[in-house]
mmCIF file of C-alpha atoms and ligand atoms in Angstrom:
data_model
loop_
_atom_site.group_PDB
_atom_site.id
_atom_site.type_symbol
_atom_site.label_atom_id
_atom_site.label_comp_id
_atom_site.label_asym_id
_atom_site.label_seq_id
_atom_site.Cartn_x
_atom_site.Cartn_y
_atom_site.Cartn_z
ATOM 1 C CA UNK E 22 108.376 132.124 48.984
ATOM 2 C CA UNK E 23 106.263 134.078 51.482
ATOM 3 C CA UNK E 24 105.544 137.680 50.529
ATOM 4 C CA UNK E 25 104.824 138.734 54.094
ATOM 5 C CA UNK E 26 107.470 138.263 56.754
ATOM 6 C CA UNK E 27 106.132 138.064 60.315
ATOM 7 C CA UNK E 28 108.192 138.593 63.450
ATOM 8 C CA UNK E 29 106.671 138.325 66.910
ATOM 9 C CA UNK E 30 108.389 140.248 69.636
ATOM 10 C CA UNK E 31 106.248 139.665 72.752
ATOM 11 C CA UNK E 32 103.350 142.134 72.372
ATOM 12 C CA UNK E 33 104.644 143.609 69.107
ATOM 13 C CA UNK E 34 103.980 141.871 65.782
ATOM 14 C CA UNK E 35 106.025 143.055 62.813
ATOM 15 C CA UNK E 36 104.228 142.540 59.498
ATOM 16 C CA UNK E 37 106.940 142.942 56.868
ATOM 17 C CA UNK E 38 106.065 143.506 53.197
ATOM 18 C CA UNK E 39 108.567 141.301 51.397
ATOM 19 C CA UNK E 40 108.282 141.551 47.616
ATOM 20 C CA UNK E 41 111.357 143.655 46.811
ATOM 21 C CA UNK E 42 111.501 142.808 43.086
ATOM 22 C CA UNK E 43 108.176 144.673 42.578
ATOM 23 C CA UNK E 44 108.638 147.415 45.186
ATOM 24 C CA UNK E 45 106.144 145.528 47.391
ATOM 25 C CA UNK E 46 103.311 145.941 44.854
ATOM 26 C CA UNK E 47 100.353 144.189 46.478
ATOM 27 C CA UNK E 48 99.155 141.214 44.455
ATOM 28 C CA UNK E 49 96.400 138.806 45.452
ATOM 29 C CA UNK E 50 98.846 136.387 47.102
ATOM 30 C CA UNK E 51 100.296 139.134 49.266
ATOM 31 C CA UNK E 52 96.821 140.371 50.253
ATOM 32 C CA UNK E 53 95.830 136.801 51.220
ATOM 33 C CA UNK E 54 98.963 136.413 53.351
ATOM 34 C CA UNK E 55 98.428 139.750 55.054
ATOM 35 C CA UNK E 56 94.818 138.763 55.744
ATOM 36 C CA UNK E 57 95.964 135.513 57.353
ATOM 37 C CA UNK E 58 98.356 137.459 59.609
ATOM 38 C CA UNK E 59 95.559 139.827 60.636
ATOM 39 C CA UNK E 60 93.282 136.906 61.478
ATOM 40 C CA UNK E 61 95.986 135.347 63.631
ATOM 41 C CA UNK E 62 96.902 138.659 65.257
ATOM 42 C CA UNK E 63 93.302 139.081 66.418
ATOM 43 C CA UNK E 64 93.648 136.071 68.704
ATOM 44 C CA UNK E 65 95.847 137.682 71.321
ATOM 45 C CA UNK E 66 96.724 141.259 72.273
ATOM 46 C CA UNK E 67 99.451 142.843 70.164
ATOM 47 C CA UNK E 68 100.410 146.114 68.525
ATOM 48 C CA UNK E 69 100.874 145.487 64.815
ATOM 49 C CA UNK E 70 103.709 147.275 62.985
ATOM 50 C CA UNK E 71 103.408 147.314 59.185
ATOM 51 C CA UNK E 72 106.750 147.916 57.465
ATOM 52 C CA UNK E 73 108.871 146.878 54.495
ATOM 53 C CA UNK E 74 111.656 144.332 54.825
ATOM 54 C CA UNK E 75 113.540 146.342 52.158
ATOM 55 C CA UNK E 76 115.110 149.676 53.175
ATOM 56 C CA UNK E 77 114.112 152.623 50.977
ATOM 57 C CA UNK E 78 110.855 150.991 49.892
ATOM 58 C CA UNK E 79 107.324 150.968 51.340
ATOM 59 C CA UNK E 80 104.782 149.805 48.749
ATOM 60 C CA UNK E 81 104.167 150.720 45.096
ATOM 61 C CA UNK E 82 100.422 150.069 45.312
ATOM 62 C CA UNK E 83 98.230 147.382 43.872
ATOM 63 C CA UNK E 84 99.940 145.073 41.375
ATOM 64 C CA UNK E 85 99.197 146.729 38.031
ATOM 65 C CA UNK E 86 99.801 143.504 36.095
ATOM 66 C CA UNK E 87 96.924 141.892 38.033
ATOM 67 C CA UNK E 88 94.838 145.046 38.209
ATOM 68 C CA UNK E 89 94.843 145.473 34.427
ATOM 69 C CA UNK E 90 92.832 142.273 33.984
ATOM 70 C CA UNK E 91 90.433 142.708 36.905
ATOM 71 C CA UNK E 92 86.801 143.303 35.936
ATOM 72 C CA UNK E 93 83.781 144.826 37.690
ATOM 73 C CA UNK E 94 83.225 141.626 39.635
ATOM 74 C CA UNK E 95 86.798 141.771 40.948
ATOM 75 C CA UNK E 96 86.284 145.412 41.937
ATOM 76 C CA UNK E 97 83.220 144.410 43.957
ATOM 77 C CA UNK E 98 85.267 141.699 45.689
ATOM 78 C CA UNK E 99 87.113 144.624 47.338
ATOM 79 C CA UNK E 100 90.484 142.885 47.375
ATOM 80 C CA UNK E 101 92.647 145.737 48.669
ATOM 81 C CA UNK E 102 89.795 147.847 50.060
ATOM 82 C CA UNK E 103 88.620 144.853 52.101
ATOM 83 C CA UNK E 104 92.089 144.180 53.495
ATOM 84 C CA UNK E 105 92.469 147.818 54.522
ATOM 85 C CA UNK E 106 89.004 147.807 56.148
ATOM 86 C CA UNK E 107 90.033 144.782 58.198
ATOM 87 C CA UNK E 108 93.356 146.421 59.034
ATOM 88 C CA UNK E 109 91.630 149.571 60.243
ATOM 89 C CA UNK E 110 89.245 147.404 62.253
ATOM 90 C CA UNK E 111 92.096 145.430 63.835
ATOM 91 C CA UNK E 112 91.323 144.958 67.534
ATOM 92 C CA UNK E 113 94.440 146.749 68.788
ATOM 93 C CA UNK E 114 96.532 149.684 67.512
ATOM 94 C CA UNK E 115 98.561 149.507 64.316
ATOM 95 C CA UNK E 116 101.592 151.534 63.190
ATOM 96 C CA UNK E 117 102.949 151.972 59.631
ATOM 97 C CA UNK E 118 106.688 152.623 59.220
ATOM 98 C CA UNK E 119 107.365 154.255 55.845
ATOM 99 C CA UNK E 120 110.916 154.426 54.501
ATOM 100 C CA UNK E 121 110.245 154.885 50.788
ATOM 101 C CA UNK E 122 107.535 155.497 48.198
ATOM 102 C CA UNK E 123 104.001 154.809 49.455
ATOM 103 C CA UNK E 124 102.081 154.994 46.193
ATOM 104 C CA UNK E 125 98.444 154.245 45.396
ATOM 105 C CA UNK E 126 97.429 151.251 47.500
ATOM 106 C CA UNK E 127 100.737 151.641 49.386
ATOM 107 C CA UNK E 128 99.617 155.048 50.613
ATOM 108 C CA UNK E 129 96.150 153.640 51.352
ATOM 109 C CA UNK E 130 97.729 150.827 53.355
ATOM 110 C CA UNK E 131 99.537 153.380 55.520
ATOM 111 C CA UNK E 132 96.343 155.454 55.834
ATOM 112 C CA UNK E 133 94.477 152.429 57.219
ATOM 113 C CA UNK E 134 96.896 152.176 60.163
ATOM 114 C CA UNK E 135 96.380 154.119 63.395
ATOM 115 C CA UNK E 136 99.815 155.805 63.249
ATOM 116 C CA UNK E 137 102.338 156.622 60.493
ATOM 117 C CA UNK E 138 106.028 157.277 61.087
ATOM 118 C CA UNK E 139 108.224 158.085 58.071
ATOM 119 C CA UNK E 140 111.809 158.820 57.090
ATOM 120 C CA UNK E 141 113.072 161.392 54.578
ATOM 121 C CA UNK E 142 112.895 158.609 51.956
ATOM 122 C CA UNK E 143 109.115 158.557 52.173
ATOM 123 C CA UNK E 144 107.002 159.831 49.278
ATOM 124 C CA UNK E 145 103.201 159.754 49.314
ATOM 125 C CA UNK E 146 101.096 159.826 46.145
ATOM 126 C CA UNK E 147 97.850 158.552 44.640
ATOM 127 C CA UNK E 148 98.606 157.934 40.924
ATOM 128 C CA UNK E 149 95.383 155.992 40.288
ATOM 129 C CA UNK E 150 93.718 158.577 38.039
ATOM 130 C CA UNK E 151 96.683 158.350 35.638
ATOM 131 C CA UNK E 152 95.879 154.652 35.379
ATOM 132 C CA UNK E 153 92.193 155.204 34.585
ATOM 133 C CA UNK E 154 90.858 154.179 38.001
ATOM 134 C CA UNK E 155 89.984 155.828 41.330
ATOM 135 C CA UNK E 156 91.809 155.462 44.615
ATOM 136 C CA UNK E 157 89.148 152.999 45.688
ATOM 137 C CA UNK E 158 90.846 151.433 48.709
ATOM 138 C CA UNK E 159 90.199 154.241 51.160
ATOM 139 C CA UNK E 160 92.139 157.333 50.024
ATOM 140 C CA UNK E 161 88.945 159.090 48.896
ATOM 141 C CA UNK E 162 87.844 159.400 52.512
ATOM 142 C CA UNK E 163 90.809 158.515 54.759
ATOM 143 C CA UNK E 164 93.089 161.037 53.040
ATOM 144 C CA UNK E 165 90.807 164.097 53.452
ATOM 145 C CA UNK E 166 90.003 163.083 57.028
ATOM 146 C CA UNK E 167 93.679 162.887 57.897
ATOM 147 C CA UNK E 168 95.432 165.456 55.697
ATOM 148 C CA UNK E 169 92.520 167.796 54.864
ATOM 149 C CA UNK E 170 90.409 168.201 51.764
ATOM 150 C CA UNK E 171 92.788 170.636 50.030
ATOM 151 C CA UNK E 172 95.732 168.221 50.242
ATOM 152 C CA UNK E 173 93.527 165.308 49.243
ATOM 153 C CA UNK E 174 92.379 167.195 46.143
ATOM 154 C CA UNK E 175 95.963 168.048 45.162
ATOM 155 C CA UNK E 176 97.045 164.430 45.544
ATOM 156 C CA UNK E 177 93.965 162.800 44.011
ATOM 157 C CA UNK E 178 93.109 165.240 41.197
ATOM 158 C CA UNK E 179 96.588 166.458 40.230
ATOM 159 C CA UNK E 180 98.699 163.485 41.282
ATOM 160 C CA UNK E 181 100.902 165.631 43.544
ATOM 161 C CA UNK E 182 103.478 163.773 45.596
ATOM 162 C CA UNK E 183 104.204 164.713 49.217
ATOM 163 C CA UNK E 184 107.648 164.315 50.720
ATOM 164 C CA UNK E 185 108.107 163.522 54.412
ATOM 165 C CA UNK E 186 108.150 167.177 55.537
ATOM 166 C CA UNK E 187 104.964 167.982 53.589
ATOM 167 C CA UNK E 188 103.315 164.823 54.900
ATOM 168 C CA UNK E 189 104.196 165.869 58.462
ATOM 169 C CA UNK E 190 102.881 169.401 57.916
ATOM 170 C CA UNK E 191 99.521 168.139 56.597
ATOM 171 C CA UNK E 192 99.093 165.517 59.315
ATOM 172 C CA UNK E 193 99.485 162.589 56.952
ATOM 173 C CA UNK E 194 102.361 161.333 59.106
ATOM 174 C CA UNK E 195 102.790 161.707 62.851
ATOM 175 C CA UNK E 196 106.596 161.761 63.065
ATOM 176 C CA UNK E 197 109.665 161.826 60.815
ATOM 177 C CA UNK E 198 112.694 159.769 61.846
ATOM 178 C CA UNK E 199 116.266 160.538 60.815
ATOM 179 C CA UNK E 200 117.191 157.047 59.567
ATOM 180 C CA UNK E 201 115.779 153.583 58.932
ATOM 181 C CA UNK E 202 117.216 152.413 62.266
ATOM 182 C CA UNK E 203 115.617 155.317 64.112
ATOM 183 C CA UNK E 204 112.353 154.578 62.300
ATOM 184 C CA UNK E 205 112.264 151.029 63.675
ATOM 185 C CA UNK E 206 113.233 152.302 67.112
ATOM 186 C CA UNK E 207 110.490 154.930 67.138
ATOM 187 C CA UNK E 208 107.957 152.312 66.039
ATOM 188 C CA UNK E 209 109.095 149.992 68.809
ATOM 189 C CA UNK E 210 108.996 152.780 71.428
ATOM 190 C CA UNK E 211 105.452 153.788 70.485
ATOM 191 C CA UNK E 212 104.291 150.156 70.383
ATOM 192 C CA UNK E 213 105.899 149.456 73.774
ATOM 193 C CA UNK E 214 104.179 152.468 75.340
ATOM 194 C CA UNK E 215 100.823 151.306 73.961
ATOM 195 C CA UNK E 216 101.409 147.705 75.050
ATOM 196 C CA UNK E 217 101.764 148.771 78.694
ATOM 197 C CA UNK E 218 98.165 149.921 78.789
ATOM 198 C CA UNK E 219 94.998 147.899 79.270
ATOM 199 C CA UNK E 220 94.361 145.780 76.149
ATOM 200 C CA UNK E 221 90.631 145.651 76.775
ATOM 201 C CA UNK E 222 90.472 149.429 77.312
ATOM 202 C CA UNK E 223 92.550 149.958 74.139
ATOM 203 C CA UNK E 224 90.214 147.734 72.168
ATOM 204 C CA UNK E 225 87.149 149.565 73.430
ATOM 205 C CA UNK E 226 88.771 152.957 72.735
ATOM 206 C CA UNK E 227 89.484 151.887 69.148
ATOM 207 C CA UNK E 228 85.831 150.917 68.787
ATOM 208 C CA UNK E 229 84.769 154.258 70.265
ATOM 209 C CA UNK E 230 86.928 156.248 67.807
ATOM 210 C CA UNK E 231 85.647 154.184 64.878
ATOM 211 C CA UNK E 232 82.028 154.886 65.700
ATOM 212 C CA UNK E 233 82.457 158.534 64.647
ATOM 213 C CA UNK E 234 84.323 157.722 61.427
ATOM 214 C CA UNK E 235 82.112 157.762 58.326
ATOM 215 C CA UNK E 236 83.173 155.523 55.486
ATOM 216 C CA UNK E 237 82.349 155.799 51.802
ATOM 217 C CA UNK E 238 83.848 152.541 50.621
ATOM 218 C CA UNK E 239 80.517 151.368 49.250
ATOM 219 C CA UNK E 240 80.452 154.229 46.750
ATOM 220 C CA UNK E 241 84.123 153.660 45.882
ATOM 221 C CA UNK E 242 83.513 149.986 45.098
ATOM 222 C CA UNK E 243 80.664 150.777 42.719
ATOM 223 C CA UNK E 244 82.662 153.547 41.018
ATOM 224 C CA UNK E 245 85.690 151.282 40.673
ATOM 225 C CA UNK E 246 83.546 148.511 39.164
ATOM 226 C CA UNK E 247 82.432 150.948 36.457
ATOM 227 C CA UNK E 248 86.031 151.952 35.674
ATOM 228 C CA UNK E 249 87.416 148.401 35.800
ATOM 229 C CA UNK E 250 85.202 147.446 32.852
ATOM 230 C CA UNK E 251 86.370 150.396 30.714
ATOM 231 C CA UNK E 252 88.976 150.462 27.935
ATOM 232 C CA UNK E 253 90.779 153.538 29.315
ATOM 233 C CA UNK E 254 92.034 151.683 32.385
ATOM 234 C CA UNK E 255 93.314 148.754 30.290
ATOM 235 C CA UNK E 256 95.165 151.049 27.889
ATOM 236 C CA UNK E 257 96.744 153.139 30.663
ATOM 237 C CA UNK E 258 97.881 150.114 32.657
ATOM 238 C CA UNK E 259 99.281 148.458 29.554
ATOM 239 C CA UNK E 260 101.260 151.646 28.887
ATOM 240 C CA UNK E 261 102.747 151.477 32.408
ATOM 241 C CA UNK E 262 103.673 147.810 32.073
ATOM 242 C CA UNK E 263 105.111 148.139 28.568
ATOM 243 C CA UNK E 264 107.208 151.181 29.418
ATOM 244 C CA UNK E 265 108.709 149.197 32.257
ATOM 245 C CA UNK E 266 109.282 146.138 30.137
ATOM 246 C CA UNK E 267 111.146 147.896 27.340
HETATM 247 N N1 LIG I 328 102.451 146.954 40.038
HETATM 248 C C1 LIG I 328 103.158 146.043 39.377
HETATM 249 N N2 LIG I 328 104.467 146.120 39.184
HETATM 250 C C2 LIG I 328 105.102 147.188 39.705
HETATM 251 C C3 LIG I 328 104.436 148.192 40.390
HETATM 252 C C4 LIG I 328 103.036 148.052 40.560
HETATM 253 N N3 LIG I 328 102.293 148.927 41.234
HETATM 254 N N4 LIG I 328 105.324 149.127 40.784
HETATM 255 C C5 LIG I 328 106.527 148.706 40.356
HETATM 256 N N5 LIG I 328 106.385 147.541 39.688
HETATM 257 C C6 LIG I 328 107.432 146.735 39.084
HETATM 258 C C7 LIG I 328 107.947 147.332 37.781
HETATM 259 O O1 LIG I 328 107.091 147.001 36.701
HETATM 260 C C8 LIG I 328 109.290 146.671 37.707
HETATM 261 O O2 LIG I 328 109.098 145.330 37.284
HETATM 262 P P1 LIG I 328 110.183 144.638 36.260
HETATM 263 O O3 LIG I 328 111.499 144.740 36.997
HETATM 264 O O4 LIG I 328 109.672 143.247 36.138
HETATM 265 O O5 LIG I 328 110.134 145.465 35.021
HETATM 266 C C9 LIG I 328 109.748 146.604 39.154
HETATM 267 O O6 LIG I 328 108.574 146.698 39.944
HETATM 268 C C10 LIG I 328 110.650 147.721 39.563
HETATM 269 O O7 LIG I 328 110.008 148.948 39.255
HETATM 270 P P2 LIG I 328 110.734 150.128 38.437
HETATM 271 O O8 LIG I 328 109.662 151.053 37.957
HETATM 272 O O9 LIG I 328 111.644 149.551 37.423
HETATM 273 O O10 LIG I 328 111.595 150.795 39.616
HETATM 274 P P3 LIG I 328 111.922 152.344 39.846
HETATM 275 O O11 LIG I 328 112.862 152.369 41.012
HETATM 276 O O12 LIG I 328 112.317 153.010 38.577
HETATM 277 O O13 LIG I 328 110.514 153.007 40.293
HETATM 278 C C11 LIG I 328 108.429 153.166 41.471
HETATM 279 C C12 LIG I 328 109.844 152.563 41.448
HETATM 280 C C13 LIG I 328 107.692 152.517 42.652
HETATM 281 C C14 LIG I 328 108.517 154.685 41.679
HETATM 282 C C15 LIG I 328 107.720 152.876 40.118
HETATM 283 O O14 LIG I 328 107.815 151.489 39.869
HETATM 284 C C16 LIG I 328 106.245 153.243 40.072
HETATM 285 O O15 LIG I 328 105.907 154.399 39.874
HETATM 286 N N6 LIG I 328 105.349 152.226 40.220
HETATM 287 C C17 LIG I 328 103.946 152.364 39.981
HETATM 288 C C18 LIG I 328 103.243 153.097 41.102
HETATM 289 C C19 LIG I 328 101.781 153.212 40.839
HETATM 290 O O16 LIG I 328 101.287 153.777 39.881
HETATM 291 N N7 LIG I 328 101.008 152.657 41.806
HETATM 292 C C20 LIG I 328 99.608 152.735 41.824
HETATM 293 C C21 LIG I 328 99.016 151.445 41.481
HETATM 294 S S1 LIG I 328 97.258 151.546 41.646
#
């Protein structure tokens, strides 16, 4: 069964996260499917909308069952970090629609998009440090750039969760919609407005904005590789999985 559901609506492509049994936790198969969609979506102009096919859910982060057994080599492969780099570098604008928890890599996925629209169901958090790892797929630099260093510290160091109103106040999201239906409608309206403009000029403007955006992913990958080979991460992830399995 596919884990990514794609719908093409003229110049809007809907990339739907479709792994409801695991709250859309991103495993390798899902990352590979999302990558394939991105590659295809580069071939002709489109605004890409990243959303969940399940109401009340966005994404619960990287798949902890897979993450627990990844080593330093896997960290350097940059599985999620690489996907989010390619998403941020997508030729045309991208929009994340968030109608539920966006945790860890789920929050980083939303951060890698050009726009974020949420509902009251949205919750944003970076629980990685509780699991013995860093938020190595972009939150260490995209979060402070977007929501400010103080908010980034609260979320990364203390594990604080932001609701939709707090996310709006800090700039983490651009808009809050009143319902899941309104969320889709707002995403469509924004995408339609963008799609009326010159695709080539949009593409060049995205490149122009990216040229002033410093990235620290290289440091994050090295730091994550160190942590992936440690016992602390394995013990903490096992605790998460065993609590859930009881
Ligand atoms: N990786 C792997 N599996 C995950 C997961 C993740 N990141 N998040 C949720 N799941 C799984 C659970 O293990 C559970 O699987 P099971 O039904 O086979 O036991 C299933 O998804 C449902 O999750 P559950 O915790 O029972 O649902 P909930 O409604 O009580 O809570 C969340 C939902 C998302 C709040 C909670 O699952 C959670 O906190 N997940 C982990 C988030 C996290 O730390 N992400 C960072 C990863 S780097």
